[in-house]
Tab-separated table of C-alpha atoms in Angstrom:
chain	number	residue	atom	x	y	z
Q	85	MET	CA	54.249	106.467	-1.179
Q	86	SER	CA	51.397	104.509	-2.737
Q	87	GLN	CA	51.726	100.767	-3.164
Q	88	LEU	CA	51.681	101.136	-6.951
Q	89	ASN	CA	54.389	103.785	-7.003
Q	90	ARG	CA	56.502	101.839	-4.551
Q	91	ARG	CA	56.312	98.738	-6.710
Q	92	GLN	CA	57.292	100.771	-9.768
Q	93	LEU	CA	60.270	102.205	-7.917
Q	94	LEU	CA	61.396	98.786	-6.788
Q	95	GLN	CA	61.059	97.345	-10.272
Q	96	THR	CA	62.951	100.220	-11.870
Q	97	GLY	CA	65.874	99.696	-9.519
Q	98	LEU	CA	65.554	102.739	-7.254
Q	99	ALA	CA	65.499	100.392	-4.279
Q	100	LEU	CA	68.171	97.787	-3.672
Q	101	PRO	CA	68.133	94.927	-6.182
Q	102	ILE	CA	66.998	91.424	-5.401
Q	103	LEU	CA	69.830	89.483	-3.805
Q	104	SER	CA	69.225	86.212	-5.586
Q	105	SER	CA	72.613	84.842	-4.610
Q	106	VAL	CA	72.258	85.362	-0.862
Q	107	PRO	CA	73.484	82.171	0.859
Q	108	THR	CA	71.427	80.254	3.367
Q	109	TRP	CA	73.221	81.811	6.317
Q	110	MET	CA	72.209	85.482	5.851
Q	111	PRO	CA	74.612	88.348	6.483
Q	112	THR	CA	74.768	90.459	9.602
Q	113	THR	CA	75.135	93.718	7.675
Q	114	SER	CA	72.181	95.810	6.581
Q	115	LEU	CA	70.627	94.940	3.208
Q	116	ALA	CA	67.517	97.092	3.631
Q	117	ALA	CA	66.823	100.363	1.879
Q	118	ASP	CA	66.155	102.454	4.952
Q	119	GLY	CA	67.689	105.829	4.150
Q	120	ASP	CA	64.386	107.631	3.644
Q	121	ALA	CA	62.724	106.213	6.741
Q	122	GLU	CA	61.365	108.655	9.271
Q	123	LYS	CA	61.999	107.762	12.875
Q	124	LYS	CA	60.691	109.400	16.032
Q	125	PRO	CA	61.811	108.843	19.633
Q	126	GLY	CA	59.729	106.602	21.832
Q	127	ALA	CA	57.011	104.039	21.281
Q	128	PRO	CA	54.041	104.905	19.062
Q	129	PRO	CA	51.230	106.714	20.888
Q	130	LEU	CA	48.135	104.667	21.591
Q	131	ALA	CA	45.327	105.314	19.117
Q	132	GLY	CA	42.485	104.541	21.530
Q	133	LYS	CA	41.834	104.159	25.244
Q	134	ALA	CA	39.942	100.885	24.829
Q	135	SER	CA	42.336	99.441	22.257
Q	136	PHE	CA	44.381	96.258	22.420
Q	137	THR	CA	47.575	95.186	20.678
Q	138	ILE	CA	48.996	92.151	18.914
Q	139	ALA	CA	52.792	92.161	18.641
Q	140	VAL	CA	54.638	90.593	15.709
Q	141	LEU	CA	58.169	89.166	15.819
Q	142	PRO	CA	59.538	88.414	12.348
Q	143	ASP	CA	62.724	86.482	11.538
Q	144	THR	CA	64.750	86.413	14.744
Q	145	GLN	CA	67.396	84.207	13.113
Q	146	MET	CA	70.281	86.682	13.296
Q	147	TYR	CA	69.534	87.425	16.950
Q	148	CYS	CA	69.841	83.712	17.682
Q	149	GLN	CA	73.064	83.466	15.686
Q	150	ALA	CA	74.949	86.548	16.823
Q	151	HIS	CA	72.868	89.189	18.625
Q	152	PRO	CA	70.741	87.607	21.382
Q	153	GLU	CA	70.421	90.933	23.177
Q	154	GLY	CA	68.021	92.189	20.484
Q	155	PHE	CA	65.646	89.231	20.874
Q	156	LEU	CA	65.770	89.431	24.666
Q	157	ALA	CA	65.044	93.159	24.570
Q	158	GLN	CA	61.979	92.615	22.413
Q	159	THR	CA	60.240	90.121	24.684
Q	160	LYS	CA	61.296	91.979	27.832
Q	161	TRP	CA	59.724	95.189	26.503
Q	162	LEU	CA	56.523	93.370	25.568
Q	163	VAL	CA	56.097	92.046	29.114
Q	164	GLU	CA	56.899	95.428	30.644
Q	165	ASN	CA	54.325	97.114	28.404
Q	166	LYS	CA	51.671	94.419	28.493
Q	167	ASP	CA	49.267	96.380	30.684
Q	168	ALA	CA	49.904	99.841	29.271
Q	169	ARG	CA	49.288	98.692	25.701
Q	170	ASN	CA	46.908	95.811	26.485
Q	171	ILE	CA	49.089	93.348	24.556
Q	172	SER	CA	46.924	90.289	23.982
Q	173	ALA	CA	49.165	88.009	21.906
Q	174	VAL	CA	52.574	87.742	20.247
Q	175	LEU	CA	52.956	86.208	16.771
Q	176	HIS	CA	56.303	84.824	15.582
Q	177	LEU	CA	56.569	84.561	11.783
Q	178	GLY	CA	59.310	81.933	11.499
Q	179	ASP	CA	63.034	81.707	10.898
Q	180	ILE	CA	63.222	81.526	14.649
Q	181	THR	CA	66.831	80.357	14.248
Q	182	ASN	CA	69.312	80.703	11.411
Q	183	ARG	CA	71.042	77.302	11.437
Q	184	ASN	CA	68.579	75.044	13.314
Q	185	THR	CA	71.261	74.272	15.920
Q	186	PRO	CA	70.731	73.535	19.619
Q	187	GLU	CA	72.729	76.622	20.568
Q	188	GLN	CA	70.483	78.894	18.531
Q	189	TRP	CA	67.307	77.227	19.769
Q	190	ASP	CA	68.565	77.835	23.327
Q	191	VAL	CA	68.625	81.571	22.597
Q	192	ALA	CA	65.087	81.408	21.222
Q	193	VAL	CA	63.812	79.595	24.291
Q	194	LYS	CA	65.481	82.100	26.616
Q	195	ALA	CA	63.934	85.029	24.767
Q	196	MET	CA	60.434	83.651	24.208
Q	197	SER	CA	60.221	82.215	27.732
Q	198	GLN	CA	60.229	85.753	29.085
Q	199	LEU	CA	56.643	85.873	27.802
Q	200	ASP	CA	55.589	82.750	29.724
Q	201	GLY	CA	52.797	83.468	32.178
Q	202	HIS	CA	52.399	86.986	30.808
Q	203	ILE	CA	51.410	87.014	27.117
Q	204	PRO	CA	50.385	84.043	24.954
Q	205	TYR	CA	52.547	83.534	21.878
Q	206	PHE	CA	52.068	81.554	18.696
Q	207	MET	CA	54.910	80.456	16.407
Q	208	VAL	CA	55.545	78.969	12.976
Q	209	PRO	CA	58.784	77.587	11.494
Q	210	GLY	CA	60.647	79.233	8.632
Q	211	ASN	CA	62.948	77.652	6.089
Q	212	HIS	CA	65.985	78.259	8.327
Q	213	ASP	CA	64.341	76.185	11.070
Q	214	TYR	CA	64.538	73.050	8.880
Q	215	SER	CA	67.327	70.566	8.160
Q	216	THR	CA	71.037	70.570	8.967
Q	217	GLY	CA	72.382	74.098	8.877
Q	218	GLY	CA	68.942	75.579	8.238
Q	219	SER	CA	69.065	74.449	4.606
Q	220	ALA	CA	65.390	73.386	4.281
Q	221	LYS	CA	66.244	70.209	2.380
Q	222	ASP	CA	63.491	68.377	4.264
Q	223	ARG	CA	61.088	68.999	7.161
Q	224	THR	CA	63.307	67.863	10.021
Q	225	THR	CA	63.489	70.509	12.738
Q	226	HIS	CA	64.421	70.993	16.378
Q	227	LEU	CA	61.307	73.138	16.920
Q	228	ASN	CA	59.423	70.396	18.758
Q	229	GLU	CA	62.310	69.679	21.122
Q	230	TYR	CA	62.555	73.283	22.282
Q	231	PHE	CA	58.908	74.373	21.926
Q	232	PRO	CA	57.081	71.076	22.468
Q	233	LEU	CA	53.350	70.495	22.409
Q	234	ALA	CA	53.444	69.983	26.191
Q	235	LYS	CA	54.411	73.638	26.616
Q	236	PHE	CA	51.236	74.843	24.889
Q	237	LYS	CA	48.506	72.212	25.097
Q	238	ASP	CA	47.195	73.165	28.554
Q	239	GLN	CA	47.150	76.900	27.874
Q	240	PRO	CA	43.658	78.426	27.536
Q	241	THR	CA	44.568	79.863	24.125
Q	242	PHE	CA	45.659	76.557	22.611
Q	243	GLY	CA	43.296	75.197	19.970
Q	244	GLY	CA	45.043	72.250	18.360
Q	245	THR	CA	47.591	70.962	15.865
Q	246	TYR	CA	47.536	69.440	12.381
Q	247	ASP	CA	45.528	66.246	12.816
Q	248	LYS	CA	48.021	63.988	10.993
Q	249	GLU	CA	50.884	65.198	13.215
Q	250	ALA	CA	49.056	65.901	16.429
Q	251	ASP	CA	52.185	65.843	18.587
Q	252	ARG	CA	54.055	68.444	16.536
Q	253	MET	CA	53.890	72.245	16.596
Q	254	GLU	CA	54.763	73.179	13.005
Q	255	ASN	CA	51.052	73.644	12.246
Q	256	SER	CA	48.767	74.821	15.014
Q	257	TYR	CA	45.857	77.090	15.791
Q	258	HIS	CA	45.114	79.252	18.777
Q	259	LEU	CA	42.069	81.035	20.184
Q	260	PHE	CA	41.999	84.267	22.119
Q	261	SER	CA	39.615	87.112	22.829
Q	262	SER	CA	40.246	90.784	23.478
Q	263	GLY	CA	38.254	93.986	23.300
Q	264	GLY	CA	35.025	92.024	23.004
Q	265	ARG	CA	36.309	90.291	19.850
Q	266	ASP	CA	37.112	86.629	19.274
Q	267	PHE	CA	40.072	85.499	17.174
Q	268	VAL	CA	41.528	82.323	15.736
Q	269	VAL	CA	45.191	82.398	14.685
Q	270	ILE	CA	46.132	79.678	12.193
Q	271	GLY	CA	49.878	79.073	12.010
Q	272	LEU	CA	51.239	77.081	9.058
Q	273	GLU	CA	54.628	75.585	8.217
Q	274	PHE	CA	56.946	76.989	5.542
Q	275	GLY	CA	55.454	76.095	2.147
Q	276	PRO	CA	52.469	74.231	3.636
Q	277	ARG	CA	51.694	70.789	2.286
Q	278	ALA	CA	48.382	70.171	0.532
Q	279	ASP	CA	46.958	68.096	3.388
Q	280	VAL	CA	48.006	70.726	5.920
Q	281	VAL	CA	45.963	73.231	3.923
Q	282	ARG	CA	43.034	70.782	3.983
Q	283	TRP	CA	43.277	70.810	7.781
Q	284	ALA	CA	43.568	74.610	7.893
Q	285	ASN	CA	40.361	74.920	5.874
Q	286	GLU	CA	38.580	72.758	8.415
Q	287	VAL	CA	39.821	74.963	11.254
Q	288	ALA	CA	38.768	78.156	9.480
Q	289	GLU	CA	35.318	76.693	8.822
Q	290	LYS	CA	34.907	75.433	12.379
Q	291	TYR	CA	35.636	78.908	13.731
Q	292	SER	CA	33.887	80.887	11.007
Q	293	ASP	CA	32.367	83.150	13.661
Q	294	ARG	CA	35.854	84.275	14.797
Q	295	GLU	CA	38.156	86.774	13.128
Q	296	ALA	CA	40.908	84.685	11.537
Q	297	ILE	CA	44.580	85.596	11.163
Q	298	LEU	CA	46.990	83.498	9.102
Q	299	ILE	CA	50.674	83.442	9.990
Q	300	THR	CA	53.122	81.576	7.774
Q	301	HIS	CA	56.707	82.289	6.791
Q	302	ALA	CA	56.346	82.891	3.027
Q	303	PHE	CA	53.275	84.528	1.465
Q	304	ILE	CA	53.845	88.117	0.229
Q	305	TYR	CA	56.869	89.275	-1.756
Q	306	TYR	CA	58.582	92.637	-1.281
Q	307	ASP	CA	57.122	94.291	-4.423
Q	308	GLU	CA	53.416	94.177	-3.488
Q	309	THR	CA	52.754	90.805	-5.121
Q	310	ARG	CA	52.062	87.389	-3.657
Q	311	TYR	CA	54.542	84.571	-4.114
Q	312	ASP	CA	53.353	82.911	-7.331
Q	313	TRP	CA	55.585	80.155	-8.729
Q	314	LYS	CA	53.363	79.482	-11.735
Q	315	LYS	CA	53.411	83.124	-12.800
Q	316	TYR	CA	56.846	84.342	-11.759
Q	317	GLY	CA	58.990	81.260	-11.133
Q	318	THR	CA	62.538	82.189	-10.147
Q	319	LYS	CA	61.890	85.878	-10.847
Q	320	GLN	CA	60.712	85.933	-7.220
Q	321	SER	CA	63.597	84.795	-5.049
Q	322	TRP	CA	63.084	82.369	-2.159
Q	323	ASN	CA	59.737	80.901	-3.252
Q	324	PRO	CA	59.039	77.697	-1.257
Q	325	HIS	CA	58.906	75.785	-4.551
Q	326	SER	CA	62.606	76.518	-5.108
Q	327	TYR	CA	63.826	74.797	-1.920
Q	328	GLY	CA	65.007	71.244	-1.370
Q	329	VAL	CA	61.979	70.534	0.777
Q	330	ALA	CA	59.865	70.886	-2.383
Q	331	LYS	CA	62.175	68.780	-4.519
Q	332	ALA	CA	62.228	66.040	-1.875
Q	333	THR	CA	58.431	65.799	-1.638
Q	334	GLY	CA	57.232	65.911	-5.232
Q	335	ASP	CA	56.662	69.671	-4.917
Q	336	ASP	CA	54.166	69.226	-2.084
Q	337	VAL	CA	54.347	72.860	-0.988
Q	338	MET	CA	52.126	75.915	-1.450
Q	339	ASP	CA	53.191	79.501	-1.979
Q	340	GLY	CA	51.201	82.683	-1.355
Q	341	GLU	CA	49.028	82.541	-4.474
Q	342	GLU	CA	48.161	78.907	-3.823
Q	343	LEU	CA	47.322	79.678	-0.198
Q	344	TRP	CA	45.107	82.554	-1.300
Q	345	ASN	CA	43.228	80.344	-3.777
Q	346	ASN	CA	43.073	77.197	-1.663
Q	347	LEU	CA	42.517	78.696	1.805
Q	348	ILE	CA	42.039	82.413	2.389
Q	349	SER	CA	39.593	83.153	-0.442
Q	350	LYS	CA	37.379	80.233	0.573
Q	351	HIS	CA	36.402	81.826	3.880
Q	352	GLU	CA	34.821	85.110	4.880
Q	353	ASN	CA	36.456	85.454	8.292
Q	354	PHE	CA	40.138	86.120	7.534
Q	355	ILE	CA	40.995	89.708	8.448
Q	356	PHE	CA	44.680	89.667	7.436
Q	357	THR	CA	47.777	87.531	6.915
Q	358	LEU	CA	51.361	88.030	8.091
Q	359	ASN	CA	54.668	86.661	6.843
Q	360	GLY	CA	58.386	87.336	7.050
Q	361	HIS	CA	61.144	85.601	5.026
Q	362	VAL	CA	61.705	88.114	2.207
Q	363	LEU	CA	64.776	90.346	1.949
Q	364	ASN	CA	65.303	93.603	-0.014
Q	365	ASP	CA	63.518	96.147	2.223
Q	366	GLY	CA	61.564	93.350	3.932
Q	367	LEU	CA	58.241	95.150	3.626
Q	368	GLY	CA	55.167	94.655	1.463
Q	369	ARG	CA	51.379	94.866	1.405
Q	370	VAL	CA	48.702	93.370	-0.803
Q	371	THR	CA	44.932	93.657	-0.393
Q	372	SER	CA	42.726	91.141	-2.208
Q	373	THR	CA	38.959	90.708	-2.336
Q	374	THR	CA	37.242	87.425	-1.527
Q	375	PRO	CA	34.339	86.066	-3.605
Q	376	GLY	CA	32.077	87.393	-0.858
Q	377	GLY	CA	33.381	90.922	-1.351
Q	378	ARG	CA	35.610	91.244	1.738
Q	379	ASP	CA	39.000	92.918	1.459
Q	380	VAL	CA	41.811	90.945	3.114
Q	381	PRO	CA	45.138	92.758	3.698
Q	382	GLN	CA	48.292	90.643	3.503
Q	383	MET	CA	51.495	91.951	5.065
Q	384	LEU	CA	55.195	91.150	4.772
Q	385	VAL	CA	57.440	92.373	7.576
Q	386	ASN	CA	61.083	91.374	8.056
Q	387	PHE	CA	63.897	93.318	9.732
Q	388	GLN	CA	66.734	90.754	9.819
Q	389	MET	CA	68.777	92.711	7.225
Q	390	ARG	CA	69.222	95.704	9.507
Q	391	PRO	CA	72.233	96.135	11.808
Q	392	ASN	CA	72.695	93.939	14.881
Q	393	GLY	CA	70.365	91.230	13.604
Q	394	GLY	CA	67.447	93.612	13.154
Q	395	ASP	CA	68.060	96.410	15.686
Q	396	GLY	CA	65.152	95.156	17.781
Q	397	TRP	CA	62.465	96.243	15.293
Q	398	MET	CA	59.085	94.582	15.686
Q	399	ARG	CA	55.540	95.314	14.568
Q	400	LEU	CA	52.708	96.458	16.841
Q	401	ILE	CA	49.128	96.058	15.596
Q	402	GLU	CA	46.705	98.099	17.680
Q	403	PHE	CA	43.012	97.308	17.274
Q	404	THR	CA	40.536	100.124	17.943
Q	405	GLY	CA	36.783	100.065	18.410
Q	406	ASP	CA	36.106	101.475	14.934
Q	407	ASN	CA	37.311	98.221	13.330
Q	408	LYS	CA	40.664	99.629	12.351
Q	409	ALA	CA	44.136	98.243	12.920
Q	410	HIS	CA	46.885	100.806	13.523
Q	411	ILE	CA	50.248	99.400	12.405
Q	412	SER	CA	53.518	100.722	13.862
Q	413	ASP	CA	57.071	99.395	13.747
Q	414	TYR	CA	59.010	100.003	16.956
Q	415	SER	CA	62.457	99.128	18.302
Q	416	PRO	CA	62.868	98.838	22.086
Q	417	THR	CA	66.660	98.741	21.724
Q	418	LEU	CA	66.716	102.052	19.851
Q	419	ASP	CA	63.501	103.384	21.453
Q	420	LEU	CA	62.407	104.615	18.036
Q	421	THR	CA	59.199	104.376	16.001
Q	422	ASN	CA	59.501	104.241	12.220
Q	423	THR	CA	56.835	106.537	10.767
Q	424	SER	CA	57.484	105.943	7.056
Q	425	SER	CA	54.448	104.909	5.021
Q	426	GLN	CA	55.559	101.271	4.859
Q	427	ASN	CA	56.120	101.077	8.615
Q	428	GLN	CA	53.175	103.032	10.011
Q	429	PHE	CA	49.707	102.864	8.471
Q	430	VAL	CA	46.076	102.067	9.237
Q	431	LEU	CA	44.055	99.115	7.959
Q	432	ASP	CA	40.262	99.066	7.667
Q	433	LEU	CA	39.269	95.586	8.718
Q	434	ALA	CA	36.259	93.889	7.167
Q	435	LYS	CA	33.756	92.754	9.767
Q	436	VAL	CA	33.094	89.062	10.313
Q	437	GLY	CA	29.548	87.803	10.377
């Protein structure tokens, strides 16, 4: 299904409607329209012998609340398949927990620590990782108690943190190389503040010779549009501008459109962005062109609405020597690959430099 047709179908109500009244805790039952998905046994076949893979873990909040086995299975599988698939990094897109409680952070640490010493991983907080009960009324979080700077700062992939909060991990960047290619991953807080975006621009400029990837919790909406408060307002549910953290800070947050205009479009080295956060079917893609003429894909991926906290689904991005990225969504708990057009596709990546 083309992106245009999919958006038309969603807007005409042939997919599940927007759940604007979903409470902050999120249900454990499936909210995703998944009936037409095609699934095949086993992991996706490798596209190239000299390829390498980046794994993506979106919204693990329901695993941490009620289904830890799904989260543990994901990171265990990644370690077991590190060599076979040449897995170079793992990206977590936020909403690590659901309620920002010590008990849920303990689950996250247990699951992510399985990667320690095997695969570097980079994380950002989501709205559920802030405030009492995960309510995102302010920017208080237990993230730094359970994933402190000390855990990352001596790793060879660690680049640095937001210069005004150097001891905190909500905003960080990381450097890694694989397949003869050099990357910088810039991870930003939920609804990044204006000065955080200033810092991110400096990082992107400093590493302009590296392929840049942005991870942040809210960027693309489910209907093939970016979050855009000025244009859509509350017509797009769960925009960072609608949360207490915005109201408490004089609206010092940025959504997807603002991040595109104030960060991504200003640089010619971003190859794609990734975010979670959004419900409905939890999937979306937008490709936009920079002033320099480079196409930058932006992807939403979120499986928390599916049974058992997400049924173990995660995204595998396999890079091949022809400058393509082969996207596949795989569940190690089900041992299934989803081959529908929104779950398995190929991106042509614009070259850097």
